[in-house]
Amino acid sequence: MNKNFVKTLSQEIQDSEEYDNEGVQELRRSKRARVETNFGPDFIIALIIEEYPNTYKEVMNSIDANFWKDAVKNEIESIIYNRIWELVDLPRECKPIGCKWVFRKKLLPDDSIDKFKALLVAK
């Protein structure tokens, strides 16, 4: 290692220790005035959290049951048409794989409902 480099480095360390709090600049702060936004006395924050149905029973008891039934029908037709599954006899030493329905609403950019989507997935 270069001796001049070591001397320079040690000199910088000493200088920084002596410097300590001298010449420390304060952080710059914005000079713009802060203006609170007032939406008026009638403004209410509304947070809408929509939960999707978790079970087939919930779907069939919902207000949109007819739309969900069409979505389930389309999913089953798609499975049959694309030959996704093939029913076979289960060997004695094997356990069957379960499945469940997943229900979602597909939305347009303006948050209106585009379609109801039902998927049958393996667990």
Short mmCIF file of N, CA and C in Angstrom, two decimals:
data_model
loop_
_atom_site.label_atom_id
_atom_site.label_comp_id
_atom_site.label_asym_id
_atom_site.label_seq_id
_atom_site.Cartn_x
_atom_site.Cartn_y
_atom_site.Cartn_z
N MET A 1 0.84 -1.17 0.00
CA MET A 1 0.00 0.00 0.00
C MET A 1 0.89 1.24 0.00
N ASN A 2 0.49 2.24 -0.65
CA ASN A 2 1.27 3.47 -0.80
C ASN A 2 1.31 4.23 0.53
N LYS A 3 2.54 4.64 0.99
CA LYS A 3 2.71 5.34 2.26
C LYS A 3 2.03 6.70 2.24
N ASN A 4 2.09 7.37 1.08
CA ASN A 4 1.43 8.67 0.97
C ASN A 4 -0.08 8.55 1.15
N PHE A 5 -0.63 7.46 0.63
CA PHE A 5 -2.07 7.21 0.76
C PHE A 5 -2.44 7.04 2.23
N VAL A 6 -1.63 6.27 2.98
CA VAL A 6 -1.90 6.03 4.40
C VAL A 6 -1.80 7.33 5.18
N LYS A 7 -0.79 8.16 4.89
CA LYS A 7 -0.63 9.44 5.58
C LYS A 7 -1.83 10.34 5.27
N THR A 8 -2.23 10.38 4.02
CA THR A 8 -3.35 11.22 3.62
C THR A 8 -4.63 10.76 4.31
N LEU A 9 -4.84 9.46 4.37
CA LEU A 9 -6.03 8.91 5.00
C LEU A 9 -6.04 9.22 6.49
N SER A 10 -4.91 9.03 7.17
CA SER A 10 -4.86 9.31 8.60
C SER A 10 -5.06 10.80 8.87
N GLN A 11 -4.53 11.66 8.00
CA GLN A 11 -4.71 13.11 8.15
C GLN A 11 -6.19 13.48 8.00
N GLU A 12 -6.88 12.84 7.05
CA GLU A 12 -8.31 13.10 6.86
C GLU A 12 -9.11 12.69 8.07
N ILE A 13 -8.75 11.57 8.68
CA ILE A 13 -9.46 11.10 9.88
C ILE A 13 -9.27 12.10 11.01
N GLN A 14 -8.04 12.59 11.21
CA GLN A 14 -7.78 13.58 12.26
C GLN A 14 -8.56 14.86 11.98
N ASP A 15 -8.54 15.30 10.75
CA ASP A 15 -9.25 16.53 10.39
C ASP A 15 -10.75 16.38 10.65
N SER A 16 -11.29 15.19 10.33
CA SER A 16 -12.74 14.98 10.52
C SER A 16 -13.08 14.95 12.00
N GLU A 17 -12.17 14.46 12.85
CA GLU A 17 -12.43 14.45 14.29
C GLU A 17 -12.41 15.86 14.84
N GLU A 18 -11.49 16.70 14.36
CA GLU A 18 -11.42 18.09 14.79
C GLU A 18 -12.63 18.86 14.28
N TYR A 19 -13.10 18.52 13.11
CA TYR A 19 -14.20 19.22 12.45
C TYR A 19 -15.49 19.07 13.23
N ASP A 20 -15.69 17.89 13.80
CA ASP A 20 -16.85 17.47 14.58
C ASP A 20 -18.12 18.27 14.25
N ASN A 21 -18.45 19.30 15.03
CA ASN A 21 -19.71 20.02 14.82
C ASN A 21 -19.51 21.37 14.15
N GLU A 22 -18.27 21.72 13.86
CA GLU A 22 -18.03 23.00 13.22
C GLU A 22 -18.47 22.94 11.75
N GLY A 23 -19.16 23.93 11.30
CA GLY A 23 -19.51 24.02 9.90
C GLY A 23 -20.62 23.09 9.46
N VAL A 24 -21.33 22.48 10.39
CA VAL A 24 -22.43 21.60 10.02
C VAL A 24 -23.59 22.46 9.55
N GLN A 25 -24.07 22.20 8.37
CA GLN A 25 -25.18 22.98 7.82
C GLN A 25 -26.51 22.37 8.23
N GLU A 26 -27.49 23.24 8.46
CA GLU A 26 -28.84 22.75 8.76
C GLU A 26 -29.48 22.25 7.48
N LEU A 27 -30.39 21.32 7.64
CA LEU A 27 -31.11 20.82 6.48
C LEU A 27 -32.01 21.92 5.92
N ARG A 28 -32.13 21.95 4.62
CA ARG A 28 -33.01 22.94 3.99
C ARG A 28 -34.45 22.50 4.14
N ARG A 29 -35.29 23.42 4.46
CA ARG A 29 -36.72 23.16 4.58
C ARG A 29 -37.46 23.92 3.50
N SER A 30 -38.57 23.39 3.10
CA SER A 30 -39.39 24.05 2.09
C SER A 30 -39.95 25.35 2.65
N LYS A 31 -40.01 26.37 1.82
CA LYS A 31 -40.54 27.66 2.26
C LYS A 31 -41.99 27.86 1.83
N ARG A 32 -42.54 26.84 1.16
CA ARG A 32 -43.94 26.93 0.74
C ARG A 32 -44.84 26.78 1.96
N ALA A 33 -45.90 27.56 1.96
CA ALA A 33 -46.87 27.46 3.05
C ALA A 33 -47.71 26.20 2.85
N ARG A 34 -47.92 25.50 3.93
CA ARG A 34 -48.75 24.30 3.85
C ARG A 34 -50.21 24.69 3.95
N VAL A 35 -50.99 24.16 3.03
CA VAL A 35 -52.42 24.47 2.99
C VAL A 35 -53.18 23.16 3.16
N GLU A 36 -54.01 23.10 4.18
CA GLU A 36 -54.81 21.90 4.39
C GLU A 36 -55.97 21.88 3.41
N THR A 37 -56.28 20.69 2.91
CA THR A 37 -57.40 20.55 1.99
C THR A 37 -58.67 20.37 2.80
N ASN A 38 -59.65 21.18 2.52
CA ASN A 38 -60.92 21.09 3.22
C ASN A 38 -61.98 20.67 2.21
N PHE A 39 -62.57 19.51 2.43
CA PHE A 39 -63.59 19.01 1.52
C PHE A 39 -65.00 19.38 1.97
N GLY A 40 -65.11 20.13 3.03
CA GLY A 40 -66.41 20.57 3.51
C GLY A 40 -66.92 19.73 4.66
N PRO A 41 -67.94 20.23 5.35
CA PRO A 41 -68.45 19.53 6.54
C PRO A 41 -69.21 18.24 6.20
N ASP A 42 -69.66 18.11 4.96
CA ASP A 42 -70.45 16.94 4.59
C ASP A 42 -69.60 15.81 4.03
N PHE A 43 -68.28 16.00 4.01
CA PHE A 43 -67.39 15.00 3.42
C PHE A 43 -67.25 13.82 4.36
N ILE A 44 -67.50 12.64 3.83
CA ILE A 44 -67.38 11.40 4.59
C ILE A 44 -66.45 10.47 3.81
N ILE A 45 -65.50 9.92 4.51
CA ILE A 45 -64.61 8.96 3.86
C ILE A 45 -65.33 7.62 3.85
N ALA A 46 -65.54 7.11 2.66
CA ALA A 46 -66.21 5.83 2.51
C ALA A 46 -65.23 4.81 1.98
N LEU A 47 -65.04 3.76 2.70
CA LEU A 47 -64.15 2.69 2.29
C LEU A 47 -65.00 1.45 2.04
N ILE A 48 -65.03 1.06 0.79
CA ILE A 48 -65.84 -0.11 0.42
C ILE A 48 -64.91 -1.30 0.26
N ILE A 49 -65.11 -2.29 1.07
CA ILE A 49 -64.33 -3.51 0.97
C ILE A 49 -65.29 -4.62 0.58
N GLU A 50 -65.08 -5.13 -0.60
CA GLU A 50 -65.95 -6.18 -1.08
C GLU A 50 -65.25 -7.52 -0.92
N GLU A 51 -65.87 -8.40 -0.22
CA GLU A 51 -65.31 -9.73 -0.05
C GLU A 51 -65.97 -10.66 -1.06
N TYR A 52 -65.15 -11.49 -1.66
CA TYR A 52 -65.68 -12.46 -2.60
C TYR A 52 -66.23 -13.65 -1.84
N PRO A 53 -67.23 -14.32 -2.39
CA PRO A 53 -67.76 -15.50 -1.72
C PRO A 53 -66.70 -16.61 -1.66
N ASN A 54 -66.69 -17.33 -0.57
CA ASN A 54 -65.69 -18.37 -0.37
C ASN A 54 -66.19 -19.77 -0.71
N THR A 55 -67.47 -19.97 -0.65
CA THR A 55 -68.01 -21.30 -0.88
C THR A 55 -69.11 -21.26 -1.94
N TYR A 56 -69.37 -22.43 -2.49
CA TYR A 56 -70.43 -22.56 -3.49
C TYR A 56 -71.79 -22.20 -2.87
N LYS A 57 -71.96 -22.56 -1.61
CA LYS A 57 -73.22 -22.27 -0.92
C LYS A 57 -73.44 -20.76 -0.79
N GLU A 58 -72.38 -20.02 -0.45
CA GLU A 58 -72.49 -18.56 -0.35
C GLU A 58 -72.88 -17.95 -1.70
N VAL A 59 -72.30 -18.48 -2.77
CA VAL A 59 -72.59 -17.97 -4.11
C VAL A 59 -74.05 -18.18 -4.46
N MET A 60 -74.55 -19.35 -4.20
CA MET A 60 -75.92 -19.66 -4.57
C MET A 60 -76.95 -18.94 -3.71
N ASN A 61 -76.53 -18.45 -2.53
CA ASN A 61 -77.43 -17.68 -1.67
C ASN A 61 -77.26 -16.17 -1.85
N SER A 62 -76.36 -15.76 -2.74
CA SER A 62 -76.11 -14.32 -2.93
C SER A 62 -77.13 -13.70 -3.87
N ILE A 63 -77.11 -12.39 -3.92
CA ILE A 63 -78.02 -11.63 -4.80
C ILE A 63 -77.70 -11.92 -6.27
N ASP A 64 -76.43 -12.12 -6.56
CA ASP A 64 -75.98 -12.34 -7.94
C ASP A 64 -75.92 -13.82 -8.32
N ALA A 65 -76.74 -14.64 -7.70
CA ALA A 65 -76.67 -16.09 -7.90
C ALA A 65 -76.80 -16.48 -9.38
N ASN A 66 -77.65 -15.81 -10.13
CA ASN A 66 -77.83 -16.17 -11.55
C ASN A 66 -76.55 -15.94 -12.35
N PHE A 67 -75.86 -14.84 -12.06
CA PHE A 67 -74.60 -14.56 -12.75
C PHE A 67 -73.52 -15.59 -12.38
N TRP A 68 -73.49 -15.95 -11.09
CA TRP A 68 -72.51 -16.94 -10.65
C TRP A 68 -72.81 -18.31 -11.26
N LYS A 69 -74.10 -18.66 -11.38
CA LYS A 69 -74.46 -19.95 -11.99
C LYS A 69 -73.98 -20.02 -13.43
N ASP A 70 -74.12 -18.91 -14.17
CA ASP A 70 -73.62 -18.87 -15.55
C ASP A 70 -72.10 -19.03 -15.58
N ALA A 71 -71.42 -18.40 -14.63
CA ALA A 71 -69.96 -18.50 -14.57
C ALA A 71 -69.52 -19.93 -14.28
N VAL A 72 -70.21 -20.61 -13.37
CA VAL A 72 -69.90 -22.01 -13.04
C VAL A 72 -70.16 -22.90 -14.25
N LYS A 73 -71.28 -22.65 -14.92
CA LYS A 73 -71.62 -23.42 -16.11
C LYS A 73 -70.55 -23.25 -17.19
N ASN A 74 -70.10 -22.03 -17.41
CA ASN A 74 -69.06 -21.76 -18.41
C ASN A 74 -67.74 -22.46 -18.05
N GLU A 75 -67.41 -22.47 -16.77
CA GLU A 75 -66.17 -23.13 -16.34
C GLU A 75 -66.24 -24.64 -16.56
N ILE A 76 -67.36 -25.24 -16.24
CA ILE A 76 -67.51 -26.68 -16.44
C ILE A 76 -67.49 -27.02 -17.93
N GLU A 77 -68.15 -26.21 -18.75
CA GLU A 77 -68.12 -26.43 -20.20
C GLU A 77 -66.69 -26.31 -20.74
N SER A 78 -65.95 -25.36 -20.24
CA SER A 78 -64.56 -25.16 -20.66
C SER A 78 -63.69 -26.36 -20.28
N ILE A 79 -63.90 -26.88 -19.08
CA ILE A 79 -63.14 -28.06 -18.62
C ILE A 79 -63.43 -29.27 -19.51
N ILE A 80 -64.70 -29.46 -19.83
CA ILE A 80 -65.08 -30.60 -20.68
C ILE A 80 -64.55 -30.42 -22.10
N TYR A 81 -64.71 -29.23 -22.66
CA TYR A 81 -64.28 -28.96 -24.03
C TYR A 81 -62.77 -29.11 -24.19
N ASN A 82 -62.00 -28.60 -23.22
CA ASN A 82 -60.54 -28.65 -23.30
C ASN A 82 -59.93 -29.94 -22.75
N ARG A 83 -60.79 -30.84 -22.28
CA ARG A 83 -60.35 -32.12 -21.72
C ARG A 83 -59.26 -31.93 -20.66
N ILE A 84 -59.55 -31.04 -19.73
CA ILE A 84 -58.62 -30.72 -18.66
C ILE A 84 -58.44 -31.92 -17.72
N TRP A 85 -59.54 -32.53 -17.37
CA TRP A 85 -59.48 -33.64 -16.43
C TRP A 85 -59.98 -34.91 -17.09
N GLU A 86 -59.46 -36.00 -16.58
CA GLU A 86 -59.92 -37.30 -17.03
C GLU A 86 -60.25 -38.12 -15.79
N LEU A 87 -61.46 -38.60 -15.70
CA LEU A 87 -61.85 -39.39 -14.54
C LEU A 87 -61.33 -40.81 -14.68
N VAL A 88 -60.63 -41.26 -13.65
CA VAL A 88 -60.09 -42.62 -13.62
C VAL A 88 -60.37 -43.23 -12.26
N ASP A 89 -60.25 -44.54 -12.18
CA ASP A 89 -60.39 -45.21 -10.90
C ASP A 89 -59.16 -44.92 -10.05
N LEU A 90 -59.39 -44.65 -8.77
CA LEU A 90 -58.31 -44.31 -7.86
C LEU A 90 -57.65 -45.58 -7.32
N PRO A 91 -56.34 -45.69 -7.43
CA PRO A 91 -55.66 -46.85 -6.84
C PRO A 91 -55.88 -46.87 -5.32
N ARG A 92 -55.82 -48.04 -4.72
CA ARG A 92 -56.14 -48.20 -3.30
C ARG A 92 -55.22 -47.39 -2.38
N GLU A 93 -53.94 -47.30 -2.71
CA GLU A 93 -52.99 -46.64 -1.81
C GLU A 93 -52.93 -45.12 -1.98
N CYS A 94 -53.72 -44.57 -2.85
CA CYS A 94 -53.67 -43.12 -3.13
C CYS A 94 -54.87 -42.39 -2.53
N LYS A 95 -54.62 -41.14 -2.19
CA LYS A 95 -55.70 -40.28 -1.71
C LYS A 95 -56.12 -39.36 -2.86
N PRO A 96 -57.40 -39.07 -2.98
CA PRO A 96 -57.84 -38.17 -4.05
C PRO A 96 -57.41 -36.73 -3.76
N ILE A 97 -57.20 -35.98 -4.81
CA ILE A 97 -56.89 -34.56 -4.68
C ILE A 97 -58.21 -33.80 -4.68
N GLY A 98 -58.39 -32.97 -3.68
CA GLY A 98 -59.62 -32.20 -3.58
C GLY A 98 -59.60 -31.01 -4.52
N CYS A 99 -60.75 -30.41 -4.68
CA CYS A 99 -60.83 -29.20 -5.50
C CYS A 99 -61.76 -28.22 -4.81
N LYS A 100 -61.67 -26.98 -5.24
CA LYS A 100 -62.56 -25.97 -4.69
C LYS A 100 -62.84 -24.91 -5.75
N TRP A 101 -63.92 -24.19 -5.54
CA TRP A 101 -64.30 -23.11 -6.44
C TRP A 101 -63.69 -21.80 -5.96
N VAL A 102 -63.22 -21.01 -6.91
CA VAL A 102 -62.71 -19.67 -6.63
C VAL A 102 -63.57 -18.71 -7.44
N PHE A 103 -64.16 -17.75 -6.76
CA PHE A 103 -65.09 -16.81 -7.41
C PHE A 103 -64.52 -15.40 -7.37
N ARG A 104 -64.54 -14.71 -8.52
CA ARG A 104 -64.04 -13.34 -8.62
C ARG A 104 -64.92 -12.56 -9.59
N LYS A 105 -64.98 -11.26 -9.36
CA LYS A 105 -65.65 -10.35 -10.30
C LYS A 105 -64.56 -9.63 -11.07
N LYS A 106 -64.63 -9.66 -12.37
CA LYS A 106 -63.68 -8.94 -13.21
C LYS A 106 -64.27 -7.56 -13.48
N LEU A 107 -63.47 -6.53 -13.21
CA LEU A 107 -63.96 -5.16 -13.31
C LEU A 107 -63.37 -4.43 -14.51
N LEU A 108 -64.12 -3.46 -15.01
CA LEU A 108 -63.65 -2.56 -16.05
C LEU A 108 -62.88 -1.41 -15.38
N PRO A 109 -62.15 -0.61 -16.15
CA PRO A 109 -61.41 0.51 -15.54
C PRO A 109 -62.26 1.49 -14.74
N ASP A 110 -63.54 1.59 -15.06
CA ASP A 110 -64.41 2.50 -14.30
C ASP A 110 -65.07 1.80 -13.10
N ASP A 111 -64.56 0.63 -12.73
CA ASP A 111 -65.02 -0.17 -11.58
C ASP A 111 -66.41 -0.75 -11.75
N SER A 112 -66.93 -0.79 -12.96
CA SER A 112 -68.18 -1.50 -13.18
C SER A 112 -67.83 -2.96 -13.48
N ILE A 113 -68.77 -3.85 -13.25
CA ILE A 113 -68.52 -5.28 -13.39
C ILE A 113 -68.51 -5.67 -14.86
N ASP A 114 -67.42 -6.29 -15.28
CA ASP A 114 -67.29 -6.78 -16.65
C ASP A 114 -67.90 -8.17 -16.74
N LYS A 115 -67.47 -9.06 -15.84
CA LYS A 115 -68.03 -10.42 -15.83
C LYS A 115 -67.76 -11.09 -14.49
N PHE A 116 -68.51 -12.14 -14.26
CA PHE A 116 -68.32 -12.97 -13.07
C PHE A 116 -67.48 -14.17 -13.51
N LYS A 117 -66.47 -14.48 -12.72
CA LYS A 117 -65.53 -15.55 -13.11
C LYS A 117 -65.53 -16.61 -12.01
N ALA A 118 -65.71 -17.86 -12.41
CA ALA A 118 -65.63 -18.99 -11.48
C ALA A 118 -64.55 -19.93 -11.98
N LEU A 119 -63.66 -20.35 -11.09
CA LEU A 119 -62.60 -21.28 -11.45
C LEU A 119 -62.64 -22.47 -10.52
N LEU A 120 -62.53 -23.65 -11.09
CA LEU A 120 -62.45 -24.87 -10.30
C LEU A 120 -60.98 -25.25 -10.25
N VAL A 121 -60.39 -25.21 -9.06
CA VAL A 121 -58.95 -25.45 -8.91
C VAL A 121 -58.70 -26.61 -7.95
N ALA A 122 -57.55 -27.27 -8.16
CA ALA A 122 -57.14 -28.33 -7.26
C ALA A 122 -56.59 -27.71 -5.99
N LYS A 123 -56.82 -28.38 -4.87
CA LYS A 123 -56.31 -27.87 -3.59
C LYS A 123 -54.85 -28.16 -3.44
#
